[in-house]
XYZ file of N, CA and C in Angstrom:
372
model
N 95.897 79.599 87.141
C 96.422 80.939 87.297
C 96.395 81.654 85.958
N 96.125 82.918 86.021
C 96.162 83.729 84.808
C 97.363 84.661 84.869
N 97.844 85.025 83.710
C 98.956 85.960 83.667
C 98.445 87.382 83.840
N 99.209 88.157 84.579
C 98.907 89.564 84.764
C 100.117 90.377 84.334
N 99.855 91.445 83.619
C 100.966 92.321 83.239
C 101.399 93.088 84.478
N 102.680 93.016 84.789
C 103.198 93.700 85.972
C 104.013 94.929 85.606
N 104.391 95.049 84.348
C 105.179 96.210 83.932
C 104.993 96.450 82.443
N 105.040 97.719 82.070
C 105.072 98.116 80.668
C 106.009 99.305 80.577
N 107.067 99.149 79.822
C 108.038 100.221 79.628
C 108.217 100.461 78.139
N 108.517 101.700 77.783
C 108.765 102.062 76.403
C 110.170 102.637 76.270
N 110.744 102.449 75.096
C 112.065 103.003 74.840
C 112.251 103.282 73.368
N 113.315 103.991 73.078
C 113.659 104.245 71.683
C 115.159 104.077 71.499
N 115.540 103.725 70.287
C 116.945 103.536 69.956
C 117.163 103.845 68.499
N 118.408 103.988 68.122
C 118.666 104.364 66.741
C 119.917 103.700 66.186
N 119.987 103.741 64.893
C 121.184 103.372 64.144
C 121.402 104.539 63.190
N 122.350 105.385 63.537
C 122.491 106.643 62.801
C 123.212 106.516 61.467
N 124.139 105.585 61.352
C 124.959 105.560 60.142
C 124.946 104.239 59.395
N 124.535 103.155 60.042
C 124.632 101.844 59.393
C 123.305 101.340 58.840
N 122.209 102.034 59.142
C 120.869 101.600 58.730
C 120.626 100.155 59.171
N 120.957 99.891 60.437
C 120.863 98.550 61.022
C 119.633 98.500 61.930
N 118.582 97.859 61.445
C 117.316 97.818 62.175
C 117.417 96.995 63.459
N 118.203 95.951 63.456
C 118.381 95.138 64.662
C 119.127 95.925 65.731
N 120.150 96.638 65.342
C 120.907 97.469 66.291
C 119.995 98.520 66.920
N 119.189 99.184 66.119
C 118.256 100.187 66.630
C 117.248 99.543 67.582
N 116.757 98.346 67.234
C 115.791 97.638 68.074
C 116.415 97.258 69.416
N 117.632 96.740 69.400
C 118.319 96.369 70.645
C 118.513 97.586 71.536
N 118.872 98.701 70.952
C 119.060 99.934 71.723
C 117.742 100.421 72.316
N 116.647 100.256 71.579
C 115.330 100.652 72.099
C 114.932 99.788 73.292
N 115.191 98.491 73.212
C 114.878 97.587 74.328
C 115.725 97.949 75.549
N 117.009 98.187 75.352
C 117.879 98.545 76.472
C 117.446 99.866 77.101
N 116.998 100.812 76.293
C 116.477 102.076 76.819
C 115.259 101.825 77.700
N 114.355 100.977 77.238
C 113.165 100.648 78.038
C 113.553 99.971 79.350
N 114.500 99.043 79.298
C 114.903 98.321 80.506
C 115.553 99.242 81.528
N 116.210 100.269 81.086
C 116.862 101.206 82.016
C 115.852 102.021 82.805
N 114.601 102.011 82.383
C 113.559 102.759 83.090
C 112.903 101.951 84.200
N 113.257 100.695 84.344
C 112.510 99.872 85.294
C 113.421 99.145 86.275
N 112.849 98.913 87.421
C 113.492 98.103 88.454
C 112.379 97.289 89.097
N 112.401 95.989 88.871
C 111.312 95.146 89.359
C 111.773 94.458 90.646
N 111.465 95.087 91.769
C 111.909 94.552 93.054
C 110.956 93.502 93.609
N 109.805 93.347 92.996
C 108.820 92.430 93.553
C 109.253 90.973 93.527
N 110.188 90.616 92.650
C 110.622 89.225 92.592
C 111.188 88.774 93.935
N 112.147 89.494 94.413
C 112.757 89.134 95.696
C 111.766 89.353 96.838
N 111.026 90.448 96.780
C 110.083 90.781 97.848
C 108.968 89.752 98.008
N 108.482 89.203 96.888
C 107.339 88.297 96.932
C 107.694 86.842 96.642
N 108.972 86.566 96.422
C 109.407 85.188 96.228
C 109.174 84.623 94.848
N 109.056 85.477 93.834
C 108.911 85.001 92.461
C 110.287 84.747 91.854
N 110.358 83.772 90.971
C 111.576 83.501 90.215
C 111.485 84.252 88.885
N 112.603 84.786 88.439
C 112.610 85.491 87.153
C 112.196 84.585 85.998
N 112.431 83.292 86.140
C 112.067 82.355 85.070
C 110.554 82.260 84.886
N 109.783 82.711 85.878
C 108.325 82.688 85.767
C 107.799 83.832 84.899
N 108.632 84.815 84.619
C 108.207 86.007 83.900
C 108.275 85.792 82.383
N 107.181 86.143 81.730
C 107.164 86.172 80.265
C 107.337 87.624 79.855
N 108.280 87.881 78.958
C 108.565 89.243 78.507
C 108.155 89.359 77.049
N 107.204 90.222 76.813
C 106.666 90.422 75.466
C 107.207 91.752 74.936
N 107.971 91.682 73.862
C 108.595 92.874 73.290
C 108.011 93.128 71.907
N 107.582 94.351 71.689
C 107.115 94.762 70.367
C 108.023 95.887 69.894
N 108.620 95.680 68.726
C 109.538 96.647 68.131
C 108.857 97.294 66.941
N 108.869 98.614 66.894
C 108.335 99.343 65.750
C 109.459 99.941 64.922
N 109.556 99.541 63.673
C 110.537 100.080 62.720
C 109.891 100.143 61.343
N 110.478 100.925 60.478
C 109.949 101.050 59.118
C 110.123 99.777 58.292
N 111.128 98.962 58.628
C 111.369 97.721 57.875
C 111.430 96.550 58.862
N 110.283 96.096 59.372
C 110.276 95.034 60.384
C 110.929 93.733 59.918
N 110.922 93.478 58.636
C 111.539 92.259 58.109
C 113.059 92.268 58.273
N 113.637 93.422 58.578
C 115.086 93.520 58.741
C 115.530 93.453 60.208
N 114.602 93.165 61.115
C 114.948 93.002 62.535
C 115.152 91.521 62.816
N 116.291 91.188 63.380
C 116.565 89.819 63.825
C 116.001 89.687 65.241
N 114.783 89.171 65.343
C 114.084 89.094 66.630
C 114.818 88.209 67.639
N 115.499 87.176 67.196
C 116.259 86.311 68.099
C 117.415 87.081 68.732
N 118.055 87.933 67.963
C 119.145 88.754 68.501
C 118.613 89.730 69.537
N 117.470 90.336 69.264
C 116.857 91.258 70.217
C 116.489 90.503 71.491
N 115.891 89.323 71.362
C 115.499 88.526 72.535
C 116.707 88.178 73.396
N 117.833 87.938 72.774
C 119.046 87.557 73.506
C 119.571 88.690 74.384
N 119.136 89.935 74.136
C 119.602 91.062 74.948
C 118.836 91.196 76.260
N 117.744 90.459 76.398
C 116.948 90.558 77.629
C 117.607 89.745 78.747
N 117.826 90.361 79.892
C 118.572 89.684 80.957
C 117.769 88.658 81.744
N 116.445 88.722 81.692
C 115.618 87.842 82.515
C 114.342 87.466 81.773
N 113.730 86.380 82.223
C 112.431 85.986 81.697
C 112.505 85.232 80.378
N 111.320 84.839 79.923
C 111.168 84.143 78.645
C 110.711 85.170 77.615
N 111.569 85.463 76.668
C 111.319 86.561 75.728
C 110.521 86.127 74.508
N 109.610 86.994 74.104
C 108.870 86.879 72.846
C 109.017 88.227 72.154
N 109.654 88.257 70.997
C 109.896 89.519 70.296
C 109.189 89.509 68.954
N 108.487 90.596 68.685
C 107.791 90.784 67.421
C 108.170 92.146 66.857
N 108.460 92.193 65.581
C 108.730 93.464 64.908
C 107.529 93.836 64.055
N 107.107 95.091 64.162
C 105.950 95.594 63.420
C 106.330 96.906 62.731
N 105.483 97.318 61.814
C 105.733 98.587 61.129
C 105.530 99.736 62.103
N 106.485 100.619 62.176
C 106.423 101.774 63.074
C 107.745 102.503 63.023
N 108.127 103.102 64.131
C 109.401 103.800 64.172
C 109.465 104.909 63.142
N 110.697 105.238 62.747
C 110.876 106.358 61.833
C 112.215 106.233 61.119
N 112.220 106.513 59.847
C 113.459 106.654 59.083
C 113.604 108.126 58.722
N 114.780 108.675 58.960
C 115.051 110.064 58.611
C 116.181 110.057 57.601
N 115.891 110.518 56.395
C 116.918 110.509 55.349
C 117.705 111.814 55.376
N 119.003 111.696 55.328
C 119.925 112.834 55.266
C 120.419 112.913 53.820
N 119.781 113.764 53.042
C 120.122 113.841 51.614
C 121.508 114.440 51.386
N 121.977 115.270 52.304
C 123.318 115.847 52.149
C 124.395 114.773 52.193
N 124.176 113.747 53.010
C 125.175 112.688 53.171
C 124.711 111.348 52.600
N 123.555 111.348 51.943
C 122.980 110.133 51.376
C 122.975 108.989 52.397
N 122.375 109.274 53.543
C 122.330 108.317 54.643
C 120.932 108.319 55.248
N 120.507 107.171 55.745
C 119.216 107.072 56.420
C 119.445 106.712 57.879
N 118.868 107.505 58.770
C 118.942 107.252 60.207
C 117.704 106.460 60.602
N 117.905 105.332 61.254
C 116.820 104.448 61.666
C 116.498 104.693 63.133
N 115.232 104.946 63.423
C 114.774 105.123 64.798
C 113.753 104.030 65.093
N 114.032 103.240 66.119
C 113.142 102.152 66.534
C 112.475 102.511 67.853
N 111.260 102.037 68.028
C 110.584 102.156 69.314
C 110.345 100.744 69.851
N 110.310 100.650 71.171
C 110.095 99.343 71.800
C 109.078 99.476 72.928
N 108.202 98.495 73.016
C 107.318 98.339 74.167
C 107.690 97.002 74.801
N 108.047 97.048 76.074
C 108.461 95.848 76.798
C 107.453 95.621 77.921
N 106.730 94.517 77.828
C 105.736 94.167 78.844
C 106.170 92.881 79.531
N 106.032 92.857 80.851
C 106.382 91.666 81.622
C 105.121 91.124 82.275
N 104.972 89.800 82.229
C 103.790 89.127 82.759
C 104.215 88.058 83.761
N 103.420 87.904 84.801
C 103.630 86.830 85.776
C 102.331 86.067 85.964
N 102.425 84.751 86.203
C 101.216 83.993 86.536
C 100.839 84.306 87.982
N 99.673 84.887 88.165
C 99.227 85.297 89.493
C 97.840 84.711 89.732
N 97.694 84.063 90.877
C 96.407 83.487 91.225
C 95.380 84.606 91.385
N 94.208 84.425 90.776
C 93.150 85.427 90.843
C 92.859 85.781 92.303
N 92.811 87.077 92.583
C 92.517 87.550 93.928
C 93.701 87.554 94.878
N 94.881 87.151 94.402
C 96.047 87.091 95.286
C 96.523 88.484 95.693
N 96.340 89.447 94.816
C 96.761 90.814 95.111
C 95.560 91.733 95.017
N 95.581 92.764 95.822
C 94.533 93.757 95.748
C 95.189 95.134 95.816
N 94.874 95.967 94.830
C 95.395 97.320 94.833
C 94.575 98.152 95.797
N 95.257 98.958 96.558
C 94.536 99.827 97.481
C 94.479 101.232 96.907
N 93.493 101.972 97.325
C 93.384 103.352 96.857
C 94.372 104.209 97.654
N 94.742 105.379 97.115
C 95.705 106.227 97.816
C 95.231 106.654 99.197
N 93.923 106.612 99.443
C 93.370 107.079 100.729
C 93.233 105.959 101.759
N 93.614 104.711 101.408
C 93.444 103.643 102.382
C 94.660 103.445 103.236
């Protein structure tokens, strides 16, 4: 069986006052998760444990993201979290503070036997 991506969601999160890259990353993942509802598990008899969840976090300082902490926020599946350069830092010179904005891409994969599913066109 090969893995097939069944979902891809994006989200963003921030840490406005603490410059906490992990906090911003966790918020970005939670934002992405709020956009999805995967009903196929119950409908098709899949177990959530079969799902591999691949998370990519974009921040200006990827070395400051605790990927294990981010992975622990995922409610289902086997998590793989990677932090890469991206996101955005916005400096507030009036208050000498940096606002951290993280982006997240959350992809879910299931092992699906080749040819088990077929997408139909809208006209079929």
